[in-house]
Amino acid sequence: MAKKIEVRITSDPQMLSVLRAAITQVGQLAGFAPMEISKIVLAVDEACSNIMRHAYKGKKNQPIIVTCKLKPTKLEIVMHDFGNSVDVEKIKSRKLNDLRPGGLGVHIMKSIMDRVIFKNGTDEGNFLIMQKALPKRQ
Amino acid sequence: MSLNIKVQTKDQYVLLNIEGDVDLYSSPDVREALLKLTKKKTPTILVNLEKVPYMDSSGVATLIEGLQQCNKYQGRFSLVSLRDNVREVFELTRLDKIFEIHKDVNEALANGSV
């Protein structure tokens, strides 16, 4: 049976440090190496920042639910919000040689995680599912 | 961790010392400090990231803006003393090829016209 950790925060950027601390613990529980943990933390931070900026448009008191599922072979992290449905095409990563601030978050998420799936505009809100294979045991 | 920013003005350069996580919450403070320097057309800005344990893309975006402003007046903009995980963010976004990055202030001083 998968281990499940659920973190609920409001859409206040000050909450990002709290979320990062929680995801660090999840990464340790999953057995990832420190550098891999810091990358997973970055991917989740980027996803959450996108929700705060784009789905909730800077409103600070909206709910964000982060569910981490530790499955036998992979870590799955589901980000759930109830904000505006963001057009996935509009938030897809930009070309890296286009030097301008912004638009890097999706690229970072996709570089770090094995799978990144957007399910936006469902009856239950927006979902972002990120998966990463667990490290092989020595 | 709250962000602490200190500006040290030296004879030929300005060192912007940042201490703390740079993320969506704190990056506006970094932006404000950087834009104060670029508005004055500070010829050489060295951004010291030695005490930055974490940076996300909003922090990177802020530094891109600083670099672009500096380029407008042909100034020099350099990042020094990045921790491995912060450097990783620049490598993931291939911005390590765009920014001038040095292991410390001494290396930056030895490798440029400051």
PDB file of C-alpha atoms in Angstrom:
ATOM      1  CA  MET A   1       0.000   0.000   0.000  1.00  0.00           C
ATOM      2  CA  ALA A   2       1.314   3.428  -0.940  1.00  0.00           C
ATOM      3  CA  LYS A   3       2.339   5.842   1.795  1.00  0.00           C
ATOM      4  CA  LYS A   4       0.444   9.096   1.480  1.00  0.00           C
ATOM      5  CA  ILE A   5       1.357  12.551   2.775  1.00  0.00           C
ATOM      6  CA  GLU A   6      -0.993  15.492   2.282  1.00  0.00           C
ATOM      7  CA  VAL A   7       0.024  19.118   2.755  1.00  0.00           C
ATOM      8  CA  ARG A   8      -2.561  21.911   2.602  1.00  0.00           C
ATOM      9  CA  ILE A   9      -1.379  25.504   2.285  1.00  0.00           C
ATOM     10  CA  THR A  10      -2.892  28.807   1.288  1.00  0.00           C
ATOM     11  CA  SER A  11      -1.747  30.483  -1.905  1.00  0.00           C
ATOM     12  CA  ASP A  12       0.538  32.895  -0.037  1.00  0.00           C
ATOM     13  CA  PRO A  13       4.117  32.873  -1.410  1.00  0.00           C
ATOM     14  CA  GLN A  14       5.330  32.923   2.193  1.00  0.00           C
ATOM     15  CA  MET A  15       4.007  29.340   2.429  1.00  0.00           C
ATOM     16  CA  LEU A  16       6.513  28.117  -0.170  1.00  0.00           C
ATOM     17  CA  SER A  17       9.249  27.640   2.424  1.00  0.00           C
ATOM     18  CA  VAL A  18       6.867  25.499   4.511  1.00  0.00           C
ATOM     19  CA  LEU A  19       6.052  23.351   1.483  1.00  0.00           C
ATOM     20  CA  ARG A  20       9.755  22.989   0.610  1.00  0.00           C
ATOM     21  CA  ALA A  21      10.497  21.723   4.123  1.00  0.00           C
ATOM     22  CA  ALA A  22       7.708  19.140   3.838  1.00  0.00           C
ATOM     23  CA  ILE A  23       8.807  17.926   0.393  1.00  0.00           C
ATOM     24  CA  THR A  24      12.399  17.616   1.645  1.00  0.00           C
ATOM     25  CA  GLN A  25      11.144  15.209   4.310  1.00  0.00           C
ATOM     26  CA  VAL A  26       9.134  13.264   1.730  1.00  0.00           C
ATOM     27  CA  GLY A  27      12.229  12.996  -0.493  1.00  0.00           C
ATOM     28  CA  GLN A  28      14.246  11.626   2.408  1.00  0.00           C
ATOM     29  CA  LEU A  29      11.506   9.139   3.228  1.00  0.00           C
ATOM     30  CA  ALA A  30      11.552   8.005  -0.415  1.00  0.00           C
ATOM     31  CA  GLY A  31      15.318   7.434  -0.272  1.00  0.00           C
ATOM     32  CA  PHE A  32      16.452  10.007  -2.831  1.00  0.00           C
ATOM     33  CA  ALA A  33      19.988  11.437  -2.665  1.00  0.00           C
ATOM     34  CA  PRO A  34      20.315  15.016  -1.347  1.00  0.00           C
ATOM     35  CA  MET A  35      20.825  16.612  -4.808  1.00  0.00           C
ATOM     36  CA  GLU A  36      17.813  14.732  -6.204  1.00  0.00           C
ATOM     37  CA  ILE A  37      15.736  15.869  -3.220  1.00  0.00           C
ATOM     38  CA  SER A  38      16.676  19.478  -3.838  1.00  0.00           C
ATOM     39  CA  LYS A  39      15.616  19.099  -7.495  1.00  0.00           C
ATOM     40  CA  ILE A  40      12.257  17.523  -6.565  1.00  0.00           C
ATOM     41  CA  VAL A  41      11.716  20.346  -4.069  1.00  0.00           C
ATOM     42  CA  LEU A  42      12.435  22.820  -6.875  1.00  0.00           C
ATOM     43  CA  ALA A  43       9.914  21.135  -9.209  1.00  0.00           C
ATOM     44  CA  VAL A  44       7.174  21.294  -6.556  1.00  0.00           C
ATOM     45  CA  ASP A  45       8.041  24.905  -5.695  1.00  0.00           C
ATOM     46  CA  GLU A  46       7.800  25.841  -9.389  1.00  0.00           C
ATOM     47  CA  ALA A  47       4.419  24.112  -9.727  1.00  0.00           C
ATOM     48  CA  CYS A  48       3.101  25.845  -6.624  1.00  0.00           C
ATOM     49  CA  SER A  49       4.430  29.248  -7.720  1.00  0.00           C
ATOM     50  CA  ASN A  50       2.622  28.799 -11.053  1.00  0.00           C
ATOM     51  CA  ILE A  51      -0.645  28.061  -9.227  1.00  0.00           C
ATOM     52  CA  MET A  52      -0.210  31.183  -7.067  1.00  0.00           C
ATOM     53  CA  ARG A  53       0.620  33.411 -10.021  1.00  0.00           C
ATOM     54  CA  HIS A  54      -1.567  32.031 -12.811  1.00  0.00           C
ATOM     55  CA  ALA A  55      -4.477  30.022 -11.342  1.00  0.00           C
ATOM     56  CA  TYR A  56      -5.085  32.291  -8.338  1.00  0.00           C
ATOM     57  CA  LYS A  57      -3.616  35.451  -9.907  1.00  0.00           C
ATOM     58  CA  GLY A  58      -1.830  36.506  -6.725  1.00  0.00           C
ATOM     59  CA  LYS A  59      -4.741  35.992  -4.284  1.00  0.00           C
ATOM     60  CA  LYS A  60      -3.130  34.801  -1.064  1.00  0.00           C
ATOM     61  CA  ASN A  61      -5.941  33.000   0.773  1.00  0.00           C
ATOM     62  CA  GLN A  62      -6.862  30.271  -1.692  1.00  0.00           C
ATOM     63  CA  PRO A  63      -6.328  26.539  -1.050  1.00  0.00           C
ATOM     64  CA  ILE A  64      -3.568  24.431  -2.545  1.00  0.00           C
ATOM     65  CA  ILE A  65      -3.482  20.726  -1.733  1.00  0.00           C
ATOM     66  CA  VAL A  66      -0.278  18.805  -2.327  1.00  0.00           C
ATOM     67  CA  THR A  67      -0.568  15.028  -2.067  1.00  0.00           C
ATOM     68  CA  CYS A  68       2.580  12.897  -2.131  1.00  0.00           C
ATOM     69  CA  LYS A  69       2.125   9.192  -2.786  1.00  0.00           C
ATOM     70  CA  LEU A  70       5.054   6.915  -2.164  1.00  0.00           C
ATOM     71  CA  LYS A  71       4.345   3.972  -4.443  1.00  0.00           C
ATOM     72  CA  PRO A  72       6.462   0.791  -4.750  1.00  0.00           C
ATOM     73  CA  THR A  73       8.467   2.097  -7.699  1.00  0.00           C
ATOM     74  CA  LYS A  74       7.766   5.815  -7.890  1.00  0.00           C
ATOM     75  CA  LEU A  75       6.996   9.006  -6.028  1.00  0.00           C
ATOM     76  CA  GLU A  76       3.840  10.733  -7.271  1.00  0.00           C
ATOM     77  CA  ILE A  77       3.066  14.311  -6.310  1.00  0.00           C
ATOM     78  CA  VAL A  78      -0.361  15.760  -7.119  1.00  0.00           C
ATOM     79  CA  MET A  79      -0.936  19.514  -6.939  1.00  0.00           C
ATOM     80  CA  HIS A  80      -4.610  20.443  -6.677  1.00  0.00           C
ATOM     81  CA  ASP A  81      -6.088  23.926  -6.874  1.00  0.00           C
ATOM     82  CA  PHE A  82      -9.471  25.510  -7.501  1.00  0.00           C
ATOM     83  CA  GLY A  83      -8.344  28.582  -9.416  1.00  0.00           C
ATOM     84  CA  ASN A  84      -8.715  29.648 -12.995  1.00  0.00           C
ATOM     85  CA  SER A  85      -8.177  26.920 -15.522  1.00  0.00           C
ATOM     86  CA  VAL A  86      -4.884  27.825 -17.119  1.00  0.00           C
ATOM     87  CA  ASP A  87      -4.436  26.986 -20.786  1.00  0.00           C
ATOM     88  CA  VAL A  88      -1.636  24.421 -20.743  1.00  0.00           C
ATOM     89  CA  GLU A  89      -0.460  25.667 -24.135  1.00  0.00           C
ATOM     90  CA  LYS A  90       0.080  29.112 -22.623  1.00  0.00           C
ATOM     91  CA  ILE A  91       2.144  27.854 -19.703  1.00  0.00           C
ATOM     92  CA  LYS A  92       4.250  25.422 -21.682  1.00  0.00           C
ATOM     93  CA  SER A  93       7.962  26.010 -21.434  1.00  0.00           C
ATOM     94  CA  ARG A  94       9.497  28.695 -23.581  1.00  0.00           C
ATOM     95  CA  LYS A  95      12.536  28.291 -25.784  1.00  0.00           C
ATOM     96  CA  LEU A  96      15.602  28.532 -23.588  1.00  0.00           C
ATOM     97  CA  ASN A  97      17.453  30.791 -26.000  1.00  0.00           C
ATOM     98  CA  ASP A  98      14.643  33.327 -25.614  1.00  0.00           C
ATOM     99  CA  LEU A  99      16.344  35.337 -22.865  1.00  0.00           C
ATOM    100  CA  ARG A 100      13.572  36.960 -20.898  1.00  0.00           C
ATOM    101  CA  PRO A 101      12.454  36.764 -17.301  1.00  0.00           C
ATOM    102  CA  GLY A 102       9.719  34.178 -16.702  1.00  0.00           C
ATOM    103  CA  GLY A 103       8.493  31.011 -18.408  1.00  0.00           C
ATOM    104  CA  LEU A 104      11.149  28.755 -16.908  1.00  0.00           C
ATOM    105  CA  GLY A 105       9.022  26.901 -14.346  1.00  0.00           C
ATOM    106  CA  VAL A 106       7.432  24.320 -16.661  1.00  0.00           C
ATOM    107  CA  HIS A 107      10.789  23.588 -18.296  1.00  0.00           C
ATOM    108  CA  ILE A 108      12.325  22.987 -14.845  1.00  0.00           C
ATOM    109  CA  MET A 109       9.467  20.681 -13.789  1.00  0.00           C
ATOM    110  CA  LYS A 110       9.747  18.614 -16.978  1.00  0.00           C
ATOM    111  CA  SER A 111      13.542  18.430 -16.717  1.00  0.00           C
ATOM    112  CA  ILE A 112      13.443  17.090 -13.171  1.00  0.00           C
ATOM    113  CA  MET A 113      10.407  14.793 -13.069  1.00  0.00           C
ATOM    114  CA  ASP A 114       9.863  11.716 -15.260  1.00  0.00           C
ATOM    115  CA  ARG A 115       6.251  12.614 -16.047  1.00  0.00           C
ATOM    116  CA  VAL A 116       4.359  15.911 -15.754  1.00  0.00           C
ATOM    117  CA  ILE A 117       0.640  15.736 -16.531  1.00  0.00           C
ATOM    118  CA  PHE A 118      -1.727  18.727 -16.481  1.00  0.00           C
ATOM    119  CA  LYS A 119      -5.440  18.106 -15.938  1.00  0.00           C
ATOM    120  CA  ASN A 120      -6.886  21.585 -15.883  1.00  0.00           C
ATOM    121  CA  GLY A 121     -10.482  22.751 -15.773  1.00  0.00           C
ATOM    122  CA  THR A 122     -12.041  19.574 -14.377  1.00  0.00           C
ATOM    123  CA  ASP A 123     -15.235  19.759 -12.287  1.00  0.00           C
ATOM    124  CA  GLU A 124     -13.033  19.331  -9.191  1.00  0.00           C
ATOM    125  CA  GLY A 125     -10.468  21.967 -10.130  1.00  0.00           C
ATOM    126  CA  ASN A 126      -6.994  21.820 -11.636  1.00  0.00           C
ATOM    127  CA  PHE A 127      -4.580  18.954 -11.122  1.00  0.00           C
ATOM    128  CA  LEU A 128      -0.907  18.683 -11.889  1.00  0.00           C
ATOM    129  CA  ILE A 129       0.526  15.192 -11.505  1.00  0.00           C
ATOM    130  CA  MET A 130       4.288  14.735 -11.317  1.00  0.00           C
ATOM    131  CA  GLN A 131       6.001  11.358 -11.084  1.00  0.00           C
ATOM    132  CA  LYS A 132       9.566  10.291 -10.490  1.00  0.00           C
ATOM    133  CA  ALA A 133      10.972   6.768 -10.272  1.00  0.00           C
ATOM    134  CA  LEU A 134      12.376   5.855  -6.878  1.00  0.00           C
ATOM    135  CA  PRO A 135      16.134   5.312  -6.682  1.00  0.00           C
ATOM    136  CA  LYS A 136      17.163   1.694  -7.056  1.00  0.00           C
ATOM    137  CA  ARG A 137      18.138   0.127  -3.742  1.00  0.00           C
ATOM    138  CA  GLN A 138      21.820  -0.907  -3.466  1.00  0.00           C
TER     139      GLN A 138
ATOM    140  CA  MET B   1      14.235  32.150   6.367  1.00  0.00           C
ATOM    141  CA  SER B   2      13.952  35.896   5.806  1.00  0.00           C
ATOM    142  CA  LEU B   3      16.021  37.560   3.133  1.00  0.00           C
ATOM    143  CA  ASN B   4      18.867  39.906   3.965  1.00  0.00           C
ATOM    144  CA  ILE B   5      20.452  42.066   1.281  1.00  0.00           C
ATOM    145  CA  LYS B   6      23.569  44.165   1.795  1.00  0.00           C
ATOM    146  CA  VAL B   7      25.283  46.364  -0.761  1.00  0.00           C
ATOM    147  CA  GLN B   8      29.033  46.838  -0.412  1.00  0.00           C
ATOM    148  CA  THR B   9      30.537  49.565  -2.574  1.00  0.00           C
ATOM    149  CA  LYS B  10      34.177  48.964  -3.421  1.00  0.00           C
ATOM    150  CA  ASP B  11      36.555  51.109  -5.491  1.00  0.00           C
ATOM    151  CA  GLN B  12      35.765  49.472  -8.818  1.00  0.00           C
ATOM    152  CA  TYR B  13      32.687  47.362  -8.259  1.00  0.00           C
ATOM    153  CA  VAL B  14      29.581  46.890  -6.155  1.00  0.00           C
ATOM    154  CA  LEU B  15      29.020  43.626  -4.309  1.00  0.00           C
ATOM    155  CA  LEU B  16      25.388  42.689  -3.742  1.00  0.00           C
ATOM    156  CA  ASN B  17      25.351  40.196  -0.857  1.00  0.00           C
ATOM    157  CA  ILE B  18      22.166  38.145  -0.632  1.00  0.00           C
ATOM    158  CA  GLU B  19      21.417  35.949   2.375  1.00  0.00           C
ATOM    159  CA  GLY B  20      18.426  33.605   2.441  1.00  0.00           C
ATOM    160  CA  ASP B  21      16.125  31.725   0.072  1.00  0.00           C
ATOM    161  CA  VAL B  22      15.240  33.556  -3.155  1.00  0.00           C
ATOM    162  CA  ASP B  23      11.752  32.510  -4.254  1.00  0.00           C
ATOM    163  CA  LEU B  24       8.425  33.986  -5.360  1.00  0.00           C
ATOM    164  CA  TYR B  25       8.055  35.577  -1.912  1.00  0.00           C
ATOM    165  CA  SER B  26      11.480  37.158  -1.609  1.00  0.00           C
ATOM    166  CA  SER B  27      12.580  37.811  -5.205  1.00  0.00           C
ATOM    167  CA  PRO B  28      10.826  41.247  -5.346  1.00  0.00           C
ATOM    168  CA  ASP B  29      13.306  42.429  -2.677  1.00  0.00           C
ATOM    169  CA  VAL B  30      16.225  41.259  -4.815  1.00  0.00           C
ATOM    170  CA  ARG B  31      14.688  42.955  -7.848  1.00  0.00           C
ATOM    171  CA  GLU B  32      14.347  46.242  -5.995  1.00  0.00           C
ATOM    172  CA  ALA B  33      17.984  46.133  -4.838  1.00  0.00           C
ATOM    173  CA  LEU B  34      19.243  45.242  -8.315  1.00  0.00           C
ATOM    174  CA  LEU B  35      17.204  47.875 -10.117  1.00  0.00           C
ATOM    175  CA  LYS B  36      18.500  50.549  -7.723  1.00  0.00           C
ATOM    176  CA  LEU B  37      22.006  49.664  -8.892  1.00  0.00           C
ATOM    177  CA  THR B  38      21.196  49.442 -12.596  1.00  0.00           C
ATOM    178  CA  LYS B  39      19.254  52.730 -12.536  1.00  0.00           C
ATOM    179  CA  LYS B  40      22.474  54.361 -11.310  1.00  0.00           C
ATOM    180  CA  LYS B  41      24.292  52.570 -14.154  1.00  0.00           C
ATOM    181  CA  THR B  42      26.656  50.890 -11.717  1.00  0.00           C
ATOM    182  CA  PRO B  43      29.488  49.779 -14.031  1.00  0.00           C
ATOM    183  CA  THR B  44      30.222  46.448 -12.343  1.00  0.00           C
ATOM    184  CA  ILE B  45      27.775  44.455 -10.217  1.00  0.00           C
ATOM    185  CA  LEU B  46      28.912  41.257  -8.524  1.00  0.00           C
ATOM    186  CA  VAL B  47      26.026  39.280  -7.006  1.00  0.00           C
ATOM    187  CA  ASN B  48      27.284  37.172  -4.112  1.00  0.00           C
ATOM    188  CA  LEU B  49      25.119  34.038  -3.725  1.00  0.00           C
ATOM    189  CA  GLU B  50      27.302  32.314  -1.124  1.00  0.00           C
ATOM    190  CA  LYS B  51      24.570  32.539   1.499  1.00  0.00           C
ATOM    191  CA  VAL B  52      21.669  31.639  -0.785  1.00  0.00           C
ATOM    192  CA  PRO B  53      20.716  28.036   0.029  1.00  0.00           C
ATOM    193  CA  TYR B  54      17.803  27.979  -2.409  1.00  0.00           C
ATOM    194  CA  MET B  55      16.704  29.780  -5.574  1.00  0.00           C
ATOM    195  CA  ASP B  56      13.741  29.111  -7.862  1.00  0.00           C
ATOM    196  CA  SER B  57      12.900  30.424 -11.328  1.00  0.00           C
ATOM    197  CA  SER B  58      11.486  33.687  -9.965  1.00  0.00           C
ATOM    198  CA  GLY B  59      14.944  34.382  -8.515  1.00  0.00           C
ATOM    199  CA  VAL B  60      16.589  33.432 -11.795  1.00  0.00           C
ATOM    200  CA  ALA B  61      14.130  35.675 -13.675  1.00  0.00           C
ATOM    201  CA  THR B  62      15.080  38.567 -11.402  1.00  0.00           C
ATOM    202  CA  LEU B  63      18.754  38.039 -12.187  1.00  0.00           C
ATOM    203  CA  ILE B  64      17.969  37.869 -15.930  1.00  0.00           C
ATOM    204  CA  GLU B  65      16.285  41.263 -15.606  1.00  0.00           C
ATOM    205  CA  GLY B  66      19.327  42.643 -13.768  1.00  0.00           C
ATOM    206  CA  LEU B  67      21.635  41.283 -16.464  1.00  0.00           C
ATOM    207  CA  GLN B  68      19.505  42.783 -19.233  1.00  0.00           C
ATOM    208  CA  GLN B  69      19.403  46.197 -17.549  1.00  0.00           C
ATOM    209  CA  CYS B  70      23.171  46.082 -17.056  1.00  0.00           C
ATOM    210  CA  ASN B  71      23.714  45.105 -20.706  1.00  0.00           C
ATOM    211  CA  LYS B  72      21.778  48.192 -21.809  1.00  0.00           C
ATOM    212  CA  TYR B  73      24.567  50.452 -20.564  1.00  0.00           C
ATOM    213  CA  GLN B  74      27.379  47.952 -21.289  1.00  0.00           C
ATOM    214  CA  GLY B  75      27.903  47.250 -17.593  1.00  0.00           C
ATOM    215  CA  ARG B  76      29.307  44.059 -16.142  1.00  0.00           C
ATOM    216  CA  PHE B  77      27.030  41.681 -14.239  1.00  0.00           C
ATOM    217  CA  SER B  78      28.523  38.644 -12.589  1.00  0.00           C
ATOM    218  CA  LEU B  79      27.342  35.921 -10.180  1.00  0.00           C
ATOM    219  CA  VAL B  80      29.774  34.558  -7.603  1.00  0.00           C
ATOM    220  CA  SER B  81      29.946  31.750  -5.011  1.00  0.00           C
ATOM    221  CA  LEU B  82      26.920  29.696  -6.097  1.00  0.00           C
ATOM    222  CA  ARG B  83      26.090  26.613  -4.057  1.00  0.00           C
ATOM    223  CA  ASP B  84      25.775  23.382  -6.038  1.00  0.00           C
ATOM    224  CA  ASN B  85      21.972  23.224  -5.918  1.00  0.00           C
ATOM    225  CA  VAL B  86      21.640  26.874  -6.961  1.00  0.00           C
ATOM    226  CA  ARG B  87      24.100  26.349  -9.807  1.00  0.00           C
ATOM    227  CA  GLU B  88      21.944  23.371 -10.839  1.00  0.00           C
ATOM    228  CA  VAL B  89      19.003  25.717 -11.490  1.00  0.00           C
ATOM    229  CA  PHE B  90      21.141  27.704 -13.933  1.00  0.00           C
ATOM    230  CA  GLU B  91      22.344  24.512 -15.603  1.00  0.00           C
ATOM    231  CA  LEU B  92      18.792  23.114 -15.931  1.00  0.00           C
ATOM    232  CA  THR B  93      17.743  26.294 -17.713  1.00  0.00           C
ATOM    233  CA  ARG B  94      21.054  26.498 -19.622  1.00  0.00           C
ATOM    234  CA  LEU B  95      21.531  29.989 -18.235  1.00  0.00           C
ATOM    235  CA  ASP B  96      24.983  29.024 -16.975  1.00  0.00           C
ATOM    236  CA  LYS B  97      26.053  29.791 -20.564  1.00  0.00           C
ATOM    237  CA  ILE B  98      24.460  33.252 -20.466  1.00  0.00           C
ATOM    238  CA  PHE B  99      25.591  34.521 -17.070  1.00  0.00           C
ATOM    239  CA  GLU B 100      29.173  35.218 -16.106  1.00  0.00           C
ATOM    240  CA  ILE B 101      29.587  32.866 -13.127  1.00  0.00           C
ATOM    241  CA  HIS B 102      32.677  32.684 -10.911  1.00  0.00           C
ATOM    242  CA  LYS B 103      33.548  30.506  -7.944  1.00  0.00           C
ATOM    243  CA  ASP B 104      34.278  33.565  -5.782  1.00  0.00           C
ATOM    244  CA  VAL B 105      34.882  37.309  -5.841  1.00  0.00           C
ATOM    245  CA  ASN B 106      38.641  36.904  -6.341  1.00  0.00           C
ATOM    246  CA  GLU B 107      38.102  34.820  -9.472  1.00  0.00           C
ATOM    247  CA  ALA B 108      35.640  37.398 -10.796  1.00  0.00           C
ATOM    248  CA  LEU B 109      38.154  40.169 -10.169  1.00  0.00           C
ATOM    249  CA  ALA B 110      40.919  38.210 -11.867  1.00  0.00           C
ATOM    250  CA  ASN B 111      38.755  37.450 -14.910  1.00  0.00           C
ATOM    251  CA  GLY B 112      37.355  40.754 -15.944  1.00  0.00           C
ATOM    252  CA  SER B 113      37.875  44.418 -16.423  1.00  0.00           C
ATOM    253  CA  VAL B 114      36.858  45.569 -12.951  1.00  0.00           C
TER     254      VAL B 114
END
